[in-house]
Coordinates of C-alpha atoms in Angstrom, one line a residue:
M1 CA 118.2 92.5 32.7
S2 CA 114.9 91.0 33.9
G3 CA 114.1 93.1 36.9
S4 CA 117.7 93.6 38.2
V5 CA 118.8 97.1 39.3
L6 CA 121.8 99.1 38.2
F7 CA 122.3 100.8 41.6
T8 CA 121.3 100.3 45.2
A9 CA 117.7 101.0 45.9
G10 CA 116.3 104.0 47.7
E11 CA 117.3 107.6 47.7
Q12 CA 120.0 107.3 45.1
Q13 CA 117.7 105.9 42.4
A14 CA 114.9 108.3 43.4
S15 CA 117.4 111.2 43.0
I16 CA 118.5 110.1 39.5
L17 CA 114.9 109.4 38.4
H18 CA 113.8 112.8 39.6
V19 CA 116.4 114.4 37.3
L20 CA 115.5 112.2 34.3
N21 CA 111.8 112.9 34.8
T22 CA 111.8 116.6 35.5
A23 CA 114.8 118.2 33.9
S24 CA 114.5 120.2 30.7
T25 CA 116.8 119.5 27.7
K26 CA 119.0 122.5 28.8
E27 CA 119.2 121.2 32.4
L28 CA 120.1 117.7 31.2
E29 CA 122.9 119.2 29.1
A30 CA 124.6 120.4 32.2
F31 CA 125.8 116.8 32.5
R32 CA 128.6 116.3 30.0
L33 CA 127.5 112.8 29.0
L34 CA 124.0 114.1 28.2
R35 CA 125.0 116.9 25.8
G36 CA 123.6 116.8 22.3
R37 CA 121.1 114.3 21.0
R38 CA 121.0 112.2 24.2
S39 CA 119.3 114.9 26.3
I40 CA 116.7 115.5 23.5
N41 CA 116.0 111.8 23.3
I42 CA 115.4 111.6 27.0
V43 CA 112.8 114.4 26.9
E44 CA 111.1 113.0 23.8
H45 CA 110.9 109.5 25.3
R46 CA 109.4 111.0 28.5
E47 CA 106.8 112.9 26.5
N48 CA 105.9 109.9 24.4
F49 CA 105.9 107.1 27.0
G50 CA 105.6 108.9 30.4
P51 CA 108.1 109.2 33.2
F52 CA 110.9 106.7 33.8
Q53 CA 109.8 104.1 36.3
N54 CA 113.3 102.6 36.9
L55 CA 116.9 103.2 35.8
E56 CA 116.8 100.2 33.5
S57 CA 114.1 101.9 31.3
L58 CA 116.7 104.5 30.3
M59 CA 118.2 101.8 28.0
N60 CA 115.0 102.0 25.9
V61 CA 116.0 105.5 24.9
P62 CA 118.0 105.8 21.6
L63 CA 121.8 106.2 22.1
F64 CA 121.7 104.5 25.5
K65 CA 123.2 101.0 26.2
Y66 CA 124.0 99.3 29.5
K67 CA 127.5 100.9 29.9
S68 CA 126.4 104.4 28.8
T69 CA 123.4 104.2 31.1
V70 CA 125.6 103.3 34.1
Q71 CA 127.9 106.2 33.3
V72 CA 125.1 108.7 32.9
C73 CA 123.4 107.7 36.1
N74 CA 126.7 107.9 38.0
S75 CA 127.4 111.3 36.6
I76 CA 124.0 112.6 37.7
L77 CA 124.5 111.1 41.1
C78 CA 128.1 112.4 41.5
P79 CA 128.7 115.3 39.1
K80 CA 131.6 116.6 41.1
T81 CA 133.6 113.4 40.7
G82 CA 133.3 113.7 36.9
R83 CA 134.6 117.2 37.0
E84 CA 137.5 116.2 39.2
K85 CA 138.5 113.4 36.8
R86 CA 138.4 115.8 33.8
K87 CA 140.7 118.2 35.7
S88 CA 143.4 115.6 36.3
P89 CA 146.7 116.1 34.5
E90 CA 146.2 112.9 32.6
N91 CA 142.8 114.0 31.2
R92 CA 144.1 117.5 30.5
F93 CA 146.9 116.0 28.4
L94 CA 144.5 113.7 26.5
R95 CA 142.1 116.6 25.8
K96 CA 145.0 118.4 24.1
L97 CA 146.2 115.3 22.3
L98 CA 142.9 113.9 21.0
K99 CA 139.5 115.3 19.8
P100 CA 136.7 114.6 20.6
D101 CA 137.0 113.5 24.2
I102 CA 137.0 109.7 24.6
E103 CA 136.4 107.7 27.7
R104 CA 139.7 106.4 29.2
E105 CA 138.3 102.9 29.3
R106 CA 137.8 102.8 25.5
L107 CA 141.3 103.9 24.9
K108 CA 142.7 101.3 27.3
A109 CA 140.7 98.5 25.5
V110 CA 142.0 99.3 22.0
N111 CA 143.2 96.3 20.0
S112 CA 144.0 98.0 16.7
I113 CA 143.9 101.5 15.1
I114 CA 144.3 102.9 11.6
S115 CA 146.3 106.1 11.6
I116 CA 145.5 108.4 8.6
V117 CA 147.5 111.3 7.3
F118 CA 146.5 113.3 4.2
G119 CA 148.0 116.2 2.4
T120 CA 147.2 118.0 -0.8
R121 CA 148.4 115.3 -3.2
R122 CA 148.2 112.0 -1.3
I123 CA 146.8 110.1 1.7
A124 CA 148.6 107.4 3.7
W125 CA 147.5 105.1 6.5
A126 CA 149.1 102.6 8.9
H127 CA 147.2 99.8 10.7
L128 CA 148.8 98.8 14.0
D129 CA 147.7 96.5 16.8
R130 CA 148.4 97.2 20.5
K131 CA 151.7 95.2 20.2
L132 CA 152.8 97.9 17.8
T133 CA 152.8 95.3 14.9
V134 CA 152.4 97.0 11.5
L135 CA 149.5 95.0 10.0
D136 CA 149.1 97.3 7.0
W137 CA 150.9 100.4 5.7
Q138 CA 149.9 102.1 2.4
Q139 CA 149.7 105.3 0.5
S140 CA 147.7 106.6 -2.4
D141 CA 148.7 109.5 -4.5
R142 CA 146.5 109.0 -7.5
W143 CA 143.7 111.3 -6.7
S144 CA 142.2 114.3 -8.6
L145 CA 141.5 116.6 -5.7
M146 CA 142.9 120.1 -5.0
R147 CA 142.2 121.4 -8.6
G148 CA 140.2 124.5 -7.5
I149 CA 136.8 122.9 -8.0
Y150 CA 136.2 121.3 -4.6
S151 CA 133.3 119.1 -5.9
S152 CA 131.7 117.2 -3.1
S153 CA 130.9 114.3 -5.4
V154 CA 134.6 114.0 -6.5
Y155 CA 135.7 114.0 -2.8
L156 CA 133.1 111.4 -2.0
E157 CA 134.2 109.1 -4.9
E158 CA 137.9 109.4 -4.1
I159 CA 137.7 109.0 -0.4
S160 CA 135.2 106.2 -0.6
S161 CA 137.5 104.3 -2.9
I162 CA 140.4 104.7 -0.5
I163 CA 138.3 103.7 2.6
S164 CA 137.2 100.6 0.8
K165 CA 140.8 99.3 1.0
M166 CA 141.1 99.9 4.8
P167 CA 140.5 97.1 7.2
K168 CA 138.3 97.5 10.3
A169 CA 139.8 99.0 13.4
D170 CA 138.7 100.2 16.9
F171 CA 139.7 103.8 16.1
Y172 CA 140.6 105.8 13.0
V173 CA 143.0 108.5 14.0
L174 CA 143.4 111.5 11.7
E175 CA 146.2 114.0 11.9
K176 CA 145.1 117.5 13.0
T177 CA 147.3 120.2 11.6
G178 CA 147.8 123.6 13.1
L179 CA 147.5 125.8 10.0
S180 CA 146.2 129.2 10.7
I181 CA 142.9 130.3 9.1
Q182 CA 144.2 133.9 9.3
N183 CA 146.7 133.3 6.5
S184 CA 144.4 133.9 3.4
S185 CA 147.0 132.4 1.1
L186 CA 146.4 129.0 2.8
F187 CA 142.7 129.1 2.5
P188 CA 142.5 126.6 -0.4
I189 CA 144.6 124.1 1.5
L190 CA 142.5 124.7 4.7
L191 CA 139.3 124.1 2.7
H192 CA 140.7 120.9 1.3
F193 CA 141.8 119.7 4.8
H194 CA 138.4 120.5 6.3
I195 CA 136.5 118.7 3.5
M196 CA 138.8 115.7 3.8
E197 CA 138.3 115.6 7.6
A198 CA 134.5 116.0 7.4
M199 CA 134.3 113.2 4.8
L200 CA 136.4 110.8 6.8
Y201 CA 134.5 111.5 10.0
A202 CA 131.2 110.9 8.2
L203 CA 132.2 107.8 6.2
L204 CA 134.2 106.0 9.0
N205 CA 131.9 106.8 11.9
K206 CA 129.5 104.1 10.6
T207 CA 127.7 103.3 13.9
F208 CA 127.5 106.8 15.4
A209 CA 123.8 107.3 14.7
Q210 CA 123.0 104.1 16.6
D211 CA 125.4 104.2 19.6
G212 CA 126.7 107.8 19.7
Q213 CA 130.3 106.4 20.0
H214 CA 133.0 108.2 18.1
Q215 CA 135.4 105.9 16.2
V216 CA 137.2 108.7 14.4
L217 CA 139.6 110.9 16.4
S218 CA 141.8 113.8 15.5
M219 CA 145.3 113.8 16.9
N220 CA 147.5 116.9 17.5
R221 CA 150.3 116.9 14.9
N222 CA 152.7 118.9 17.0
A223 CA 152.2 116.6 20.0
V224 CA 153.4 113.7 17.9
G225 CA 156.3 115.8 16.8
K226 CA 157.3 116.6 20.4
H227 CA 157.0 112.9 21.3
F228 CA 159.6 112.0 18.7
E229 CA 161.7 115.1 19.3
L230 CA 161.0 116.3 15.7
M231 CA 160.1 119.9 16.7
I232 CA 162.3 122.9 16.0
G233 CA 160.5 125.8 17.6
D234 CA 156.9 125.6 16.2
S235 CA 158.0 123.7 13.1
R236 CA 158.0 120.0 12.7
T237 CA 160.9 118.3 10.8
S238 CA 160.7 115.2 8.7
G239 CA 160.3 111.8 10.4
K240 CA 161.9 110.0 7.5
E241 CA 165.1 109.0 9.2
L242 CA 163.3 107.9 12.3
V243 CA 161.0 105.6 10.3
K244 CA 164.0 104.3 8.4
Q245 CA 165.6 103.4 11.8
F246 CA 162.4 101.6 12.9
L247 CA 162.6 99.5 9.8
F248 CA 166.2 98.5 10.4
D249 CA 165.6 97.9 14.1
S250 CA 162.7 95.5 13.3
I251 CA 165.2 93.3 11.5
L252 CA 168.3 93.7 13.8
K253 CA 166.8 93.9 17.3
A254 CA 165.1 91.2 19.3
D255 CA 162.7 93.7 20.9
P256 CA 162.2 96.6 18.5
R257 CA 160.0 99.6 19.3
V258 CA 157.7 98.8 16.4
F259 CA 157.5 95.3 14.7
F260 CA 157.2 94.7 11.0
P261 CA 156.1 91.1 10.2
S262 CA 158.7 89.1 8.4
D263 CA 156.4 88.4 5.5
K264 CA 155.9 92.1 4.9
I265 CA 159.2 93.7 5.9
V266 CA 160.6 93.4 2.4
H267 CA 157.6 95.1 0.8
Y268 CA 157.6 97.9 3.4
R269 CA 161.3 98.5 2.9
Q270 CA 160.8 98.7 -0.9
M271 CA 157.9 101.0 -0.5
F272 CA 160.0 103.2 1.8
L273 CA 163.0 103.2 -0.6
S274 CA 160.7 104.3 -3.4
T275 CA 160.2 107.5 -1.5
E276 CA 163.9 108.4 -1.3
L277 CA 163.9 110.8 -4.2
Q278 CA 160.6 112.5 -3.2
R279 CA 159.9 112.8 0.5
V280 CA 156.5 111.3 1.2
E281 CA 155.8 112.8 4.6
E282 CA 152.3 111.5 4.8
L283 CA 153.6 107.9 4.7
Y284 CA 156.2 108.5 7.4
D285 CA 153.8 110.5 9.6
S286 CA 151.0 107.9 9.4
L287 CA 153.3 105.4 11.1
L288 CA 154.7 107.8 13.6
Q289 CA 151.2 109.0 14.6
A290 CA 150.1 105.4 15.2
I291 CA 153.0 104.7 17.4
A292 CA 152.5 107.9 19.3
F293 CA 148.8 107.1 19.8
Y294 CA 149.6 103.9 21.6
E295 CA 152.5 105.3 23.6
L296 CA 150.7 108.5 24.7
A297 CA 147.1 107.6 24.9
V298 CA 147.0 103.9 25.5
F299 CA 150.2 103.0 27.4
D300 CA 150.5 106.2 29.5
S301 CA 154.1 107.0 28.5
Q302 CA 153.3 110.7 28.3
P303 CA 155.9 113.4 29.1

């Protein structure tokens, strides 16, 4: 940046530098963007190298790049604005839909995602770009999990093998189920889901230690069900017929809701037809979740 400044000189910079150079870790965590490791890194950098002399020097602290430095400095300067943004209906909806919280700008800039849905016997994923073109759609049901052992090494081997087949994407979106932990009979299933989720978060968030940016998100299952009108009370019905219709529309309509490339449509139809006798909800749900992600979180077509 060679001597350039991030903000106008004078009192604003002095105010931000005062906070960065005097606030404790706890005080820094009052700012949402400084929660966790970032606030610790600021204090450690201050102790090791002395007070910050300018705003650009914040980029020398681990987990801070140009964009995050600008966002942090603005949040220190105008914390009320940040709170008002978070209280907006749009942001309230997104916080219910996706976890953890993600900057709106990152969602808007998405080019492709991989939607992942797993159950007790299989895992499925759909790779879609922002034009809602299905770039890849697969399932795997040949795994040896859920046998009462819950061996970490077995989970690591199985999930690593599956992830190795997945292409790169801007975000990896996992389905978040609403199973109640109070039902003791469901504990083995809940344990399995939590281990799966933790493994996927750890293995797919490859750059988190360097940039602090989440690439793995959890998406509310019932919100997807409501988007496609699949809910009956608190229960979600099968999306099989809806996915079947999407496949037919991609062939028959000039402007389908979701597009299956001509060189892959036959393969996808055969894969879908092979599930006719046994409903493979994970396969259907991975596609529906990807479509809902774009329509609800990227294109703003929320209810």
